[in-house]
Coordinates of C-alpha atoms in Angstrom, one line a residue:
X1 CA 108.7 99.1 112.8
X2 CA 105.7 100.9 111.3
X3 CA 108.1 102.8 109.0
X4 CA 109.7 99.6 107.8
X5 CA 106.3 98.1 107.1
X6 CA 105.3 101.1 105.1
X7 CA 108.5 101.0 103.1
X8 CA 107.9 97.3 102.3
X9 CA 104.3 98.1 101.2
X10 CA 105.4 100.9 98.9
X11 CA 108.1 98.6 97.4
X12 CA 105.6 95.9 96.6
X13 CA 103.2 98.4 95.0
X14 CA 106.0 99.8 92.9
X15 CA 107.0 96.4 91.6
X16 CA 103.4 95.6 90.8
X17 CA 103.0 98.8 88.8
X18 CA 106.2 98.1 86.9
X19 CA 104.9 94.7 85.9
X20 CA 101.8 96.2 84.3
X21 CA 102.2 96.9 80.5
X22 CA 102.2 100.5 79.3
X23 CA 98.7 101.8 78.5
X24 CA 99.6 102.8 75.0
X25 CA 101.1 99.4 74.1
X26 CA 98.0 97.3 75.2
X27 CA 96.4 95.5 72.3
X28 CA 92.7 94.9 71.8
X29 CA 91.8 91.5 73.3
X30 CA 89.7 89.1 71.1
X31 CA 86.3 88.6 72.7
X32 CA 85.9 85.2 74.3
X33 CA 82.9 83.3 73.1
X34 CA 80.1 82.6 75.5
X35 CA 77.8 79.8 74.2
X36 CA 76.4 78.8 77.7
X37 CA 72.9 79.8 76.9
X38 CA 72.8 77.9 73.6
X39 CA 74.4 74.9 75.3
X40 CA 71.9 75.0 78.1
X41 CA 68.8 75.3 75.8
X42 CA 69.8 72.6 73.4
X43 CA 70.9 70.3 76.2
X44 CA 67.4 70.6 77.6
X45 CA 66.1 69.8 74.1
X46 CA 68.1 66.5 74.2
X47 CA 66.4 65.7 77.6
X48 CA 63.0 66.2 75.9
X49 CA 64.1 63.8 73.1
X50 CA 65.1 61.2 75.7
X51 CA 61.9 61.5 77.7
X52 CA 59.8 61.3 74.5
X53 CA 61.5 58.0 73.5
X54 CA 61.1 56.6 77.1
X55 CA 57.4 57.4 77.2
X56 CA 56.7 56.1 73.7
X57 CA 58.6 52.8 74.4
X58 CA 56.5 52.4 77.6
X59 CA 53.3 52.9 75.5
X60 CA 52.5 56.3 77.0
X61 CA 51.1 58.7 74.3
X62 CA 52.6 61.7 76.1
X63 CA 55.9 60.7 74.4
X64 CA 54.3 61.7 71.0
X65 CA 52.9 64.9 72.5
X66 CA 56.3 65.8 73.9
X67 CA 58.0 65.1 70.5
X68 CA 55.5 67.3 68.6
X69 CA 55.8 70.2 71.1
X70 CA 59.6 70.0 70.9
X71 CA 59.5 69.9 67.1
X72 CA 57.2 73.0 67.1
X73 CA 59.7 74.9 69.4
X74 CA 62.6 74.2 67.0
X75 CA 60.4 75.1 64.0
X76 CA 59.6 78.5 65.6
X77 CA 63.3 79.1 66.1
X78 CA 64.0 78.2 62.5
X79 CA 61.4 80.7 61.3
X80 CA 62.7 83.5 63.5
X81 CA 66.2 82.8 62.4
X82 CA 65.1 83.9 58.9
X83 CA 65.1 87.5 60.1
X84 CA 68.9 87.3 60.6
X85 CA 69.5 85.2 57.5
X86 CA 67.8 87.9 55.5
X87 CA 70.3 90.4 56.8
X88 CA 73.2 88.0 55.8
X89 CA 74.1 87.6 59.5
X90 CA 76.0 84.4 60.5
X91 CA 74.7 83.3 63.9
X92 CA 75.9 80.3 65.9
X93 CA 72.4 78.9 66.2
X94 CA 72.3 78.3 62.4
X95 CA 75.0 75.6 62.8
X96 CA 73.3 74.0 65.8
X97 CA 69.7 73.9 64.8
X98 CA 69.6 71.6 61.6
X99 CA 70.5 68.3 63.2
X100 CA 68.2 68.9 66.2
X101 CA 65.4 69.9 63.8
X102 CA 65.9 66.8 61.6
X103 CA 66.1 64.5 64.6
X104 CA 62.8 66.0 65.9
X105 CA 61.0 65.2 62.6
X106 CA 62.1 61.6 62.7
X107 CA 61.3 61.4 66.4
X108 CA 57.6 62.0 65.6
X109 CA 57.7 59.3 62.9
X110 CA 59.4 56.9 65.2
X111 CA 56.9 57.4 68.1
X112 CA 54.0 56.9 65.7
X113 CA 55.6 53.7 64.3
X114 CA 56.3 52.5 67.8
X115 CA 52.7 52.9 68.9
X116 CA 51.4 51.1 65.8
X117 CA 53.9 48.4 66.3
X118 CA 52.7 47.9 69.9
X119 CA 49.0 47.8 68.7
X120 CA 49.7 45.3 66.0
X121 CA 51.6 42.9 68.4
X122 CA 54.9 43.2 66.5
X123 CA 54.4 43.6 62.8
X124 CA 57.5 42.8 60.8
X125 CA 56.9 45.7 58.4
X126 CA 56.6 48.2 61.3
X127 CA 59.7 46.6 62.9
X128 CA 61.7 47.2 59.7
X129 CA 60.3 50.8 59.5
X130 CA 61.5 51.4 63.1
X131 CA 65.0 50.0 62.4
X132 CA 65.4 52.2 59.3
X133 CA 64.1 55.3 61.0
X134 CA 66.6 54.8 63.9
X135 CA 69.4 54.5 61.4
X136 CA 68.7 58.0 60.1
X137 CA 68.3 59.3 63.6
X138 CA 71.7 58.0 64.7
X139 CA 73.2 59.9 61.8
X140 CA 71.7 63.2 63.1
X141 CA 72.8 62.3 66.6
X142 CA 76.4 61.9 65.4
X143 CA 76.2 65.4 63.9
X144 CA 74.9 66.7 67.3
X145 CA 77.8 65.0 69.1
X146 CA 80.3 66.7 66.8
X147 CA 79.1 70.2 67.6
X148 CA 81.6 72.3 69.8
X149 CA 80.4 75.2 71.8
X150 CA 82.6 77.4 74.1
X151 CA 82.5 79.0 77.5
X152 CA 85.5 81.3 76.9
X153 CA 88.2 78.7 76.3
X154 CA 86.4 75.7 77.7
X155 CA 84.9 73.4 75.0
X156 CA 81.2 72.3 75.6
X157 CA 79.9 69.1 74.0
X158 CA 76.4 67.7 74.1
X159 CA 75.7 64.6 76.0
X160 CA 73.6 62.3 73.9
X161 CA 74.1 59.1 76.0
X162 CA 70.5 58.9 77.3
X163 CA 69.0 59.4 73.8
X164 CA 71.3 56.7 72.4
X165 CA 70.4 54.3 75.2
X166 CA 66.6 54.5 74.5
X167 CA 67.2 54.3 70.7
X168 CA 69.3 51.1 71.2
X169 CA 66.6 49.6 73.4
X170 CA 63.8 50.3 70.9
X171 CA 66.1 49.0 68.0
X172 CA 66.8 45.7 69.9
X173 CA 63.1 45.1 70.3
X174 CA 62.4 45.7 66.6
X175 CA 65.4 43.5 65.6
X176 CA 64.1 40.6 67.8
X177 CA 60.8 40.8 65.9
X178 CA 62.6 40.7 62.6
X179 CA 64.7 37.7 63.6
X180 CA 61.8 35.7 65.1
X181 CA 59.2 36.1 62.3
X182 CA 58.5 33.2 59.9
X183 CA 59.5 33.3 56.2
X184 CA 55.8 33.5 55.1
X185 CA 55.4 37.2 54.4
X186 CA 52.2 38.8 53.3
X187 CA 51.9 41.8 51.0
X188 CA 51.4 44.8 53.3
X189 CA 51.6 48.6 53.0
X190 CA 52.1 51.2 55.7
X191 CA 52.9 55.0 55.7
X192 CA 54.5 57.3 58.2
X193 CA 51.8 60.0 57.6
X194 CA 48.3 59.8 56.2
X195 CA 47.8 63.5 56.4
X196 CA 50.8 65.2 54.9
X197 CA 51.0 68.7 53.5
X198 CA 52.1 69.6 50.0
X199 CA 55.8 68.9 49.4
X200 CA 56.2 67.1 52.7
X201 CA 58.2 63.9 52.6
X202 CA 56.1 60.8 53.3
X203 CA 57.5 57.2 53.6
X204 CA 55.6 54.2 52.3
X205 CA 56.9 50.8 53.4
X206 CA 55.7 47.2 53.8
X207 CA 56.4 43.5 53.2
X208 CA 56.1 41.3 50.1
X209 CA 56.0 37.5 49.6
X210 CA 58.7 37.6 47.0
X211 CA 61.9 39.6 46.6
X212 CA 62.4 41.6 43.5
X213 CA 60.0 44.5 43.3
X214 CA 56.5 45.9 44.0
X215 CA 54.5 48.6 42.3
X216 CA 53.2 51.5 44.4
X217 CA 50.0 52.8 42.6
X218 CA 49.0 56.4 43.4
X219 CA 45.5 57.4 42.2
X220 CA 44.5 61.1 42.1
X221 CA 41.0 62.5 42.6
X222 CA 40.6 62.8 38.8
X223 CA 41.1 59.0 38.5
X224 CA 44.6 59.4 37.0
X225 CA 46.9 56.6 38.3
X226 CA 50.7 56.6 38.6
X227 CA 52.8 53.5 39.2
X228 CA 56.2 53.5 40.8
X229 CA 58.4 50.4 40.9
X230 CA 60.1 49.9 44.2
X231 CA 62.8 47.2 44.9
X232 CA 62.1 44.5 47.5
X233 CA 65.0 43.2 49.6
X234 CA 64.6 40.6 52.4
X235 CA 60.9 40.8 51.8
X236 CA 60.8 44.5 52.7
X237 CA 60.4 47.6 50.6
X238 CA 60.4 51.4 51.3
X239 CA 59.8 54.5 49.3
X240 CA 59.8 58.2 50.0
X241 CA 57.4 60.4 48.2
X242 CA 56.2 64.1 48.1
X243 CA 52.7 65.1 46.9
X244 CA 52.9 68.3 44.9
X245 CA 49.2 69.2 45.0
X246 CA 46.6 69.2 47.8
X247 CA 43.7 66.8 47.6
X248 CA 42.6 63.2 48.4
X249 CA 44.7 60.3 47.0
X250 CA 44.5 56.5 47.1
X251 CA 47.6 54.4 47.4
X252 CA 48.1 50.6 47.2
X253 CA 51.0 48.1 46.7
X254 CA 50.8 45.5 43.9
X255 CA 53.0 42.3 43.4
X256 CA 51.9 39.9 40.7
X257 CA 48.3 39.0 41.3
X258 CA 48.4 40.3 44.9
X259 CA 47.3 43.8 45.9
X260 CA 46.8 45.6 49.2
X261 CA 43.6 47.6 50.1
X262 CA 43.5 51.2 48.9
X263 CA 45.1 53.5 51.5
X264 CA 43.5 57.0 51.7
X265 CA 46.0 59.9 51.9
X266 CA 44.6 63.4 52.6
X267 CA 47.2 66.0 51.4
X268 CA 46.6 69.5 52.9
X269 CA 47.7 72.9 51.8
X270 CA 51.0 74.3 53.1
X271 CA 50.6 76.4 56.3
X272 CA 51.7 80.0 56.2
X273 CA 53.1 82.5 58.8
X274 CA 53.7 86.2 59.2
X275 CA 57.1 87.2 60.5
X276 CA 57.6 90.7 61.8
X277 CA 61.1 91.7 60.6
X278 CA 61.2 95.2 62.1
X279 CA 61.1 96.6 65.7
X280 CA 57.6 96.8 67.1
X281 CA 58.2 100.0 69.2
X282 CA 59.6 103.4 68.6
X283 CA 60.0 106.8 70.3
X284 CA 57.1 109.3 70.0
X285 CA 57.6 111.8 67.1
X286 CA 59.7 109.3 65.2
X287 CA 58.8 107.2 62.2
X288 CA 58.4 103.4 62.7
X289 CA 59.1 101.5 59.6
X290 CA 57.2 98.2 59.8
X291 CA 58.3 95.2 57.7
X292 CA 56.3 92.0 57.7
X293 CA 57.2 88.9 55.7
X294 CA 54.9 86.1 54.6
X295 CA 56.5 82.7 54.6
X296 CA 55.3 79.1 54.3
X297 CA 55.9 76.1 56.6
X298 CA 59.2 75.5 55.0
X299 CA 60.4 79.1 55.7
X300 CA 60.1 80.0 52.0
X301 CA 59.1 83.6 51.2
X302 CA 55.8 84.0 49.3
X303 CA 56.2 86.9 46.7
X304 CA 53.4 88.5 44.8
X305 CA 50.6 87.6 47.3
X306 CA 47.9 90.0 48.5
X307 CA 48.2 90.9 52.2
X308 CA 45.8 93.2 54.0
X309 CA 46.9 95.4 56.9
X310 CA 43.8 96.8 58.8
X311 CA 41.9 96.5 55.5
X312 CA 44.5 98.1 53.2
X313 CA 45.8 95.8 50.5
X314 CA 49.6 95.3 49.9
X315 CA 51.4 93.0 47.5
X316 CA 54.4 91.2 48.9
X317 CA 57.7 91.9 47.1
X318 CA 60.2 89.3 45.8
X319 CA 61.2 88.5 49.4
X320 CA 57.6 88.0 50.5
X321 CA 57.7 91.3 52.4
X322 CA 55.4 94.3 52.8
X323 CA 56.7 97.6 54.2
X324 CA 54.9 100.7 55.5
X325 CA 55.5 103.6 57.9
X326 CA 53.7 104.6 61.1
X327 CA 54.1 107.8 63.2
X328 CA 52.6 109.1 66.4
X329 CA 53.0 112.4 68.2
X330 CA 52.2 110.9 71.6
X331 CA 52.5 107.7 73.6
X332 CA 50.2 105.1 72.0
X333 CA 49.6 101.5 71.2
X334 CA 48.3 100.2 67.8
X335 CA 46.9 96.8 66.8
X336 CA 47.6 95.8 63.2
X337 CA 45.4 93.0 61.8
X338 CA 47.4 91.1 59.1
X339 CA 45.6 88.7 56.8
X340 CA 46.5 86.4 53.9
X341 CA 43.5 84.6 52.4
X342 CA 45.6 81.7 50.9
X343 CA 45.9 80.4 47.4
X344 CA 45.8 77.1 45.5
X345 CA 48.7 75.6 47.5
X346 CA 48.8 77.6 50.7
X347 CA 46.5 78.0 53.7
X348 CA 45.4 81.5 54.7
X349 CA 46.6 83.1 58.0
X350 CA 45.6 86.0 60.2
X351 CA 47.7 87.7 62.9
X352 CA 47.4 90.7 65.1
X353 CA 50.6 92.7 65.8
X354 CA 50.8 95.3 68.6
X355 CA 53.0 98.3 67.9
X356 CA 54.0 100.8 70.6
X357 CA 55.2 104.4 70.6
X358 CA 56.8 105.2 73.9
X359 CA 58.5 108.1 75.6
X360 CA 62.2 108.1 76.3
X361 CA 63.2 106.6 79.7
X362 CA 65.0 108.9 82.1
X363 CA 67.1 108.4 85.3
X364 CA 68.2 110.9 88.0
X365 CA 71.1 110.7 90.4
X366 CA 71.8 113.2 93.3
X367 CA 74.8 113.5 95.6
X368 CA 75.5 115.6 98.7
X369 CA 77.1 115.5 102.2
X370 CA 76.2 112.9 104.7
X371 CA 76.5 115.3 107.7
X372 CA 76.1 119.0 108.0
X373 CA 75.8 121.5 110.9
X374 CA 72.5 123.2 111.6
X375 CA 72.2 126.6 110.1
X376 CA 74.9 126.0 107.5
X377 CA 74.1 125.7 103.8
X378 CA 75.0 122.5 101.9
X379 CA 74.8 121.8 98.2
X380 CA 72.8 119.0 96.5
X381 CA 74.2 118.2 93.0
X382 CA 72.3 116.1 90.5
X383 CA 72.2 114.9 86.9
X384 CA 69.4 113.6 84.6
X385 CA 70.0 111.1 81.8
X386 CA 69.6 111.8 78.9
X387 CA 71.1 115.2 79.4
X388 CA 68.0 117.4 78.8
X389 CA 67.0 120.9 79.7
X390 CA 64.0 120.7 82.0
X391 CA 62.7 121.3 85.5
X392 CA 63.4 119.0 88.5
X393 CA 61.5 119.1 91.8
X394 CA 63.5 118.6 95.0
X395 CA 61.7 116.9 97.9
X396 CA 62.8 117.1 101.6
X397 CA 61.2 114.7 104.0
X398 CA 58.7 113.7 101.4
X399 CA 57.5 117.4 100.9
X400 CA 58.2 119.6 97.9
X401 CA 61.1 121.9 98.8
X402 CA 62.1 123.7 95.5
X403 CA 62.0 123.5 91.8
X404 CA 65.3 123.8 89.9
X405 CA 66.3 124.0 86.2
X406 CA 68.4 121.3 84.6
X407 CA 70.9 122.6 82.0
X408 CA 72.3 119.9 79.8
X409 CA 71.2 117.4 82.4
X410 CA 73.0 119.1 85.3
X411 CA 71.3 120.8 88.3
X412 CA 72.1 121.9 91.9
X413 CA 70.5 123.4 95.0
X414 CA 71.8 124.9 98.2
X415 CA 69.8 123.9 101.3
X416 CA 70.0 125.4 104.8
X417 CA 68.3 123.6 107.7
X418 CA 68.0 125.1 111.2
X419 CA 67.0 122.0 113.2
X420 CA 69.1 119.0 114.1
X421 CA 67.5 116.0 112.5
X422 CA 68.0 113.5 109.5
X423 CA 66.7 114.9 106.2
X424 CA 65.4 112.6 103.4
X425 CA 66.3 114.3 100.1
X426 CA 65.4 113.1 96.6
X427 CA 64.6 114.6 93.2
X428 CA 61.6 114.0 90.9
X429 CA 61.3 114.6 87.1
X430 CA 57.6 114.7 86.2
X431 CA 58.2 113.9 82.6
X432 CA 57.1 115.5 79.3
X433 CA 55.4 114.4 76.1
X434 CA 58.8 113.1 75.0
X435 CA 60.4 111.8 78.2
X436 CA 59.1 109.5 80.9
X437 CA 59.1 110.6 84.6
X438 CA 61.7 109.4 87.0
X439 CA 62.7 109.6 90.7
X440 CA 66.2 109.8 92.0
X441 CA 68.0 107.9 94.7
X442 CA 67.3 108.9 98.3
X443 CA 70.0 110.9 100.1
X444 CA 70.0 110.9 103.9
X445 CA 71.6 114.1 105.4
X446 CA 72.2 114.2 109.1
X447 CA 71.9 117.8 110.5
X448 CA 73.8 118.0 113.8
X449 CA 74.1 120.8 116.4
X450 CA 76.9 123.3 115.9
X451 CA 79.9 122.7 118.2
X452 CA 83.4 124.3 118.6
X453 CA 85.1 121.7 120.8
X454 CA 88.5 120.9 119.1
X455 CA 88.4 117.4 120.6
X456 CA 85.2 116.7 118.7
X457 CA 86.9 117.5 115.4
X458 CA 89.9 115.3 116.3
X459 CA 87.5 112.4 117.0
X460 CA 85.6 113.0 113.8
X461 CA 88.9 113.0 111.9
X462 CA 89.9 109.7 113.4
X463 CA 86.6 108.2 112.5
X464 CA 86.8 109.4 108.9
X465 CA 90.3 108.0 108.6
X466 CA 89.1 104.6 109.9
X467 CA 86.1 104.6 107.6
X468 CA 88.2 105.4 104.6
X469 CA 90.6 102.6 105.4
X470 CA 87.7 100.2 106.0
X471 CA 85.9 101.3 102.9
X472 CA 89.0 100.9 100.8
X473 CA 89.6 97.4 102.0
X474 CA 85.9 96.5 101.5
X475 CA 86.0 97.9 98.0
X476 CA 89.1 95.9 97.1
X477 CA 87.4 92.8 98.4
X478 CA 84.2 93.4 96.6
X479 CA 86.1 94.2 93.3
X480 CA 87.8 90.8 93.6
X481 CA 84.5 89.1 94.1
X482 CA 82.9 90.9 91.2
X483 CA 85.8 89.8 88.9
X484 CA 85.1 86.2 90.0
X485 CA 81.4 86.7 89.0
X486 CA 80.0 86.1 92.5
X487 CA 76.8 87.3 93.9
X488 CA 76.9 88.1 97.6
X489 CA 73.8 87.7 99.8
X490 CA 74.2 88.6 103.5
X491 CA 71.6 88.1 106.3
X492 CA 71.6 90.5 109.2
X493 CA 68.2 90.0 110.9
X494 CA 66.5 89.7 107.5
X495 CA 67.3 89.1 103.9
X496 CA 69.0 92.0 102.1
X497 CA 69.0 92.8 98.4
X498 CA 71.2 90.6 96.2
X499 CA 74.0 92.6 94.5
X500 CA 74.8 91.6 90.9
X501 CA 77.3 93.3 88.6
X502 CA 76.1 93.5 85.0
X503 CA 79.0 92.1 82.8
X504 CA 79.9 93.9 79.5
X505 CA 79.3 90.7 77.5
X506 CA 75.7 90.6 76.5
X507 CA 75.4 86.8 76.4
X508 CA 77.0 86.4 79.9
X509 CA 74.8 89.2 81.3
X510 CA 71.6 87.6 79.9
X511 CA 72.5 84.3 81.5
X512 CA 72.9 86.1 84.9
X513 CA 69.4 87.6 84.4
X514 CA 67.9 84.2 83.5
X515 CA 69.5 82.8 86.7
X516 CA 68.0 85.6 88.7
X517 CA 64.5 85.1 87.1
X518 CA 64.7 81.4 87.9
X519 CA 65.9 82.1 91.5
X520 CA 63.5 84.9 92.4
X521 CA 60.4 84.1 90.2
X522 CA 60.8 80.4 89.3
X523 CA 60.9 81.1 85.5
X524 CA 62.2 77.8 84.0
X525 CA 65.6 78.1 82.2
X526 CA 64.4 75.9 79.3
X527 CA 62.1 78.6 78.0
X528 CA 63.2 80.6 74.9
X529 CA 63.7 84.4 75.5
X530 CA 60.4 85.1 73.7
X531 CA 58.6 82.5 75.9
X532 CA 59.9 84.3 79.0
X533 CA 58.6 87.6 77.7
X534 CA 55.2 86.1 77.1
X535 CA 55.1 84.5 80.5
X536 CA 56.0 87.7 82.3
X537 CA 53.5 90.0 80.6
X538 CA 52.2 92.5 83.2
X539 CA 55.3 92.2 85.4
X540 CA 56.7 95.6 86.4
X541 CA 60.1 94.7 84.9
X542 CA 58.6 93.4 81.6
X543 CA 59.4 96.5 79.5
X544 CA 63.1 96.5 80.5
X545 CA 63.2 92.7 80.1
X546 CA 61.9 93.2 76.5
X547 CA 64.8 95.7 75.8
X548 CA 67.3 93.2 77.2
X549 CA 65.8 90.3 75.2
X550 CA 65.8 92.2 71.9
X551 CA 69.4 93.3 72.2
X552 CA 70.4 89.8 73.4
X553 CA 68.7 88.1 70.4
X554 CA 70.4 90.6 68.0
X555 CA 73.9 90.0 69.5
X556 CA 73.7 86.3 70.4
X557 CA 71.3 84.9 67.8
X558 CA 71.9 87.5 65.1
X559 CA 75.7 87.8 65.6
X560 CA 75.6 91.6 65.2
X561 CA 78.1 93.8 67.1
X562 CA 76.3 96.1 69.5
X563 CA 77.0 99.8 69.4
X564 CA 77.9 102.0 72.3
X565 CA 74.4 103.3 72.7
X566 CA 73.0 99.7 72.6
X567 CA 75.4 98.5 75.3
X568 CA 74.4 101.4 77.5
X569 CA 70.7 100.8 76.9
X570 CA 71.2 97.1 77.5
X571 CA 73.0 97.7 80.9
X572 CA 70.4 100.3 82.0
X573 CA 67.6 97.8 81.2
X574 CA 69.5 94.9 82.8
X575 CA 70.0 96.9 86.0
X576 CA 66.3 97.8 86.0
X577 CA 65.4 94.1 85.7
X578 CA 67.6 93.2 88.6
X579 CA 66.1 96.0 90.7
X580 CA 62.6 94.8 89.8
X581 CA 63.6 91.4 91.1
X582 CA 64.6 93.0 94.4
X583 CA 68.4 93.1 93.8
X584 CA 70.9 95.9 93.2
X585 CA 73.2 96.3 90.2

């Protein structure tokens, strides 16, 4: 019977092997897109939009605060994306960001109009401004609904229903005001922003007693006035305008002999920002080329401007960029003080950038027998990555035992122990000026008394066969679980480490890490990668998380294809982050 079962098993294995395609004929599979991180982040942005509308509608000023914070988050992503646009890299985030950003701009306007509307007990001019703003916002919302993201072959679409519900409620309230007001309209003038910056779009709107037109008069500080004729329909008028110079302006509306009071508009200079376009760390004894770009609020580069770096003056090139080299023979950290003093149209800005020169990380692995007889020599084999020529110290039971030489990253040592006990063996690399120190895995070697009883060897052989069979079955089971992307966590008298396999896909791997950070440290998933780094400063896994984040941004946001060395560096850093969280990879 056993022979028949064995024959059947071999037959099934043969059939399965024949079903597999020949290795040489296998084509290269097209990578499946993984947009889960982008989908999760921008879905959370929609939630912020909805809560902002809800709070503003209820008269809670936190709605405006939330709208402004969300707008600033999107603006920061827009500025950082310029790094990839400059390299002519097409990233998926470029397609998603514009409608979200445009919606956030109008969301701030709508919240301000709504608060003013509530304070003025339902002004018809403000009600009309609310309705018109919502019409624009619904256009952007339609663009958001049309976006398609992918989780491999599954299509992911954004749910805008909550945002639409609150927009409709606010719109209905404004429409009721418009329909209930009397036909006697006064000449009024409002604006969406009394403190714009140069070239920022501002909307002036109001009501007029007669249809036809009104004249919007804009007076400069010099006393020069400019009149703009604006049509009036249904006793309402609106005009968008951009101030091209900073300063104080007066604005009023005129119709016939009627005129509104002068409205003061204070136009500020355009804010500026420094963007670091190059890496901020390098290996010791190598040159770090630093590239910093000066841009304005609208992400436009500012060429031909004076920028000082630690007191040294540079002139930005046609791309608004300054470039210089740094070098260090040892591990060090530098602070660079960047300053732009501003000009006629732009505000000044200062920023401190920290640059680091670090040693190369290393890793050691050792292998050896699990059981040996007392008095008999056994060999410990090891490797150090990168493959360097150096000295490695072997420890036995936490005491220095021997120093061996590593040749091309390979070393070995023969050990003889005369006493029956369990040995704790590990290797230590103390580091050099170029390479960081590291410690290997711990190898437990059981030294047992020497015996010649044949029955003992038979028993050991049977145990080994059983263990091999069990291990093989266990490995097959774990392999299936890994392919399904599961994470096992068993409890046997206490909580053991979580095992996580690092996928080859950078986006998928980063999502797993963010899940682990949320689960183990409570790091919110709605934070951007850079915000996570900022929050976890000082954490023991911060350095490896920084490596993971930079490569993730380059691949997912930048759309660049990672090289073999980058993939290896990413996986090493990802494994280190998981271990720092108390898991294994």
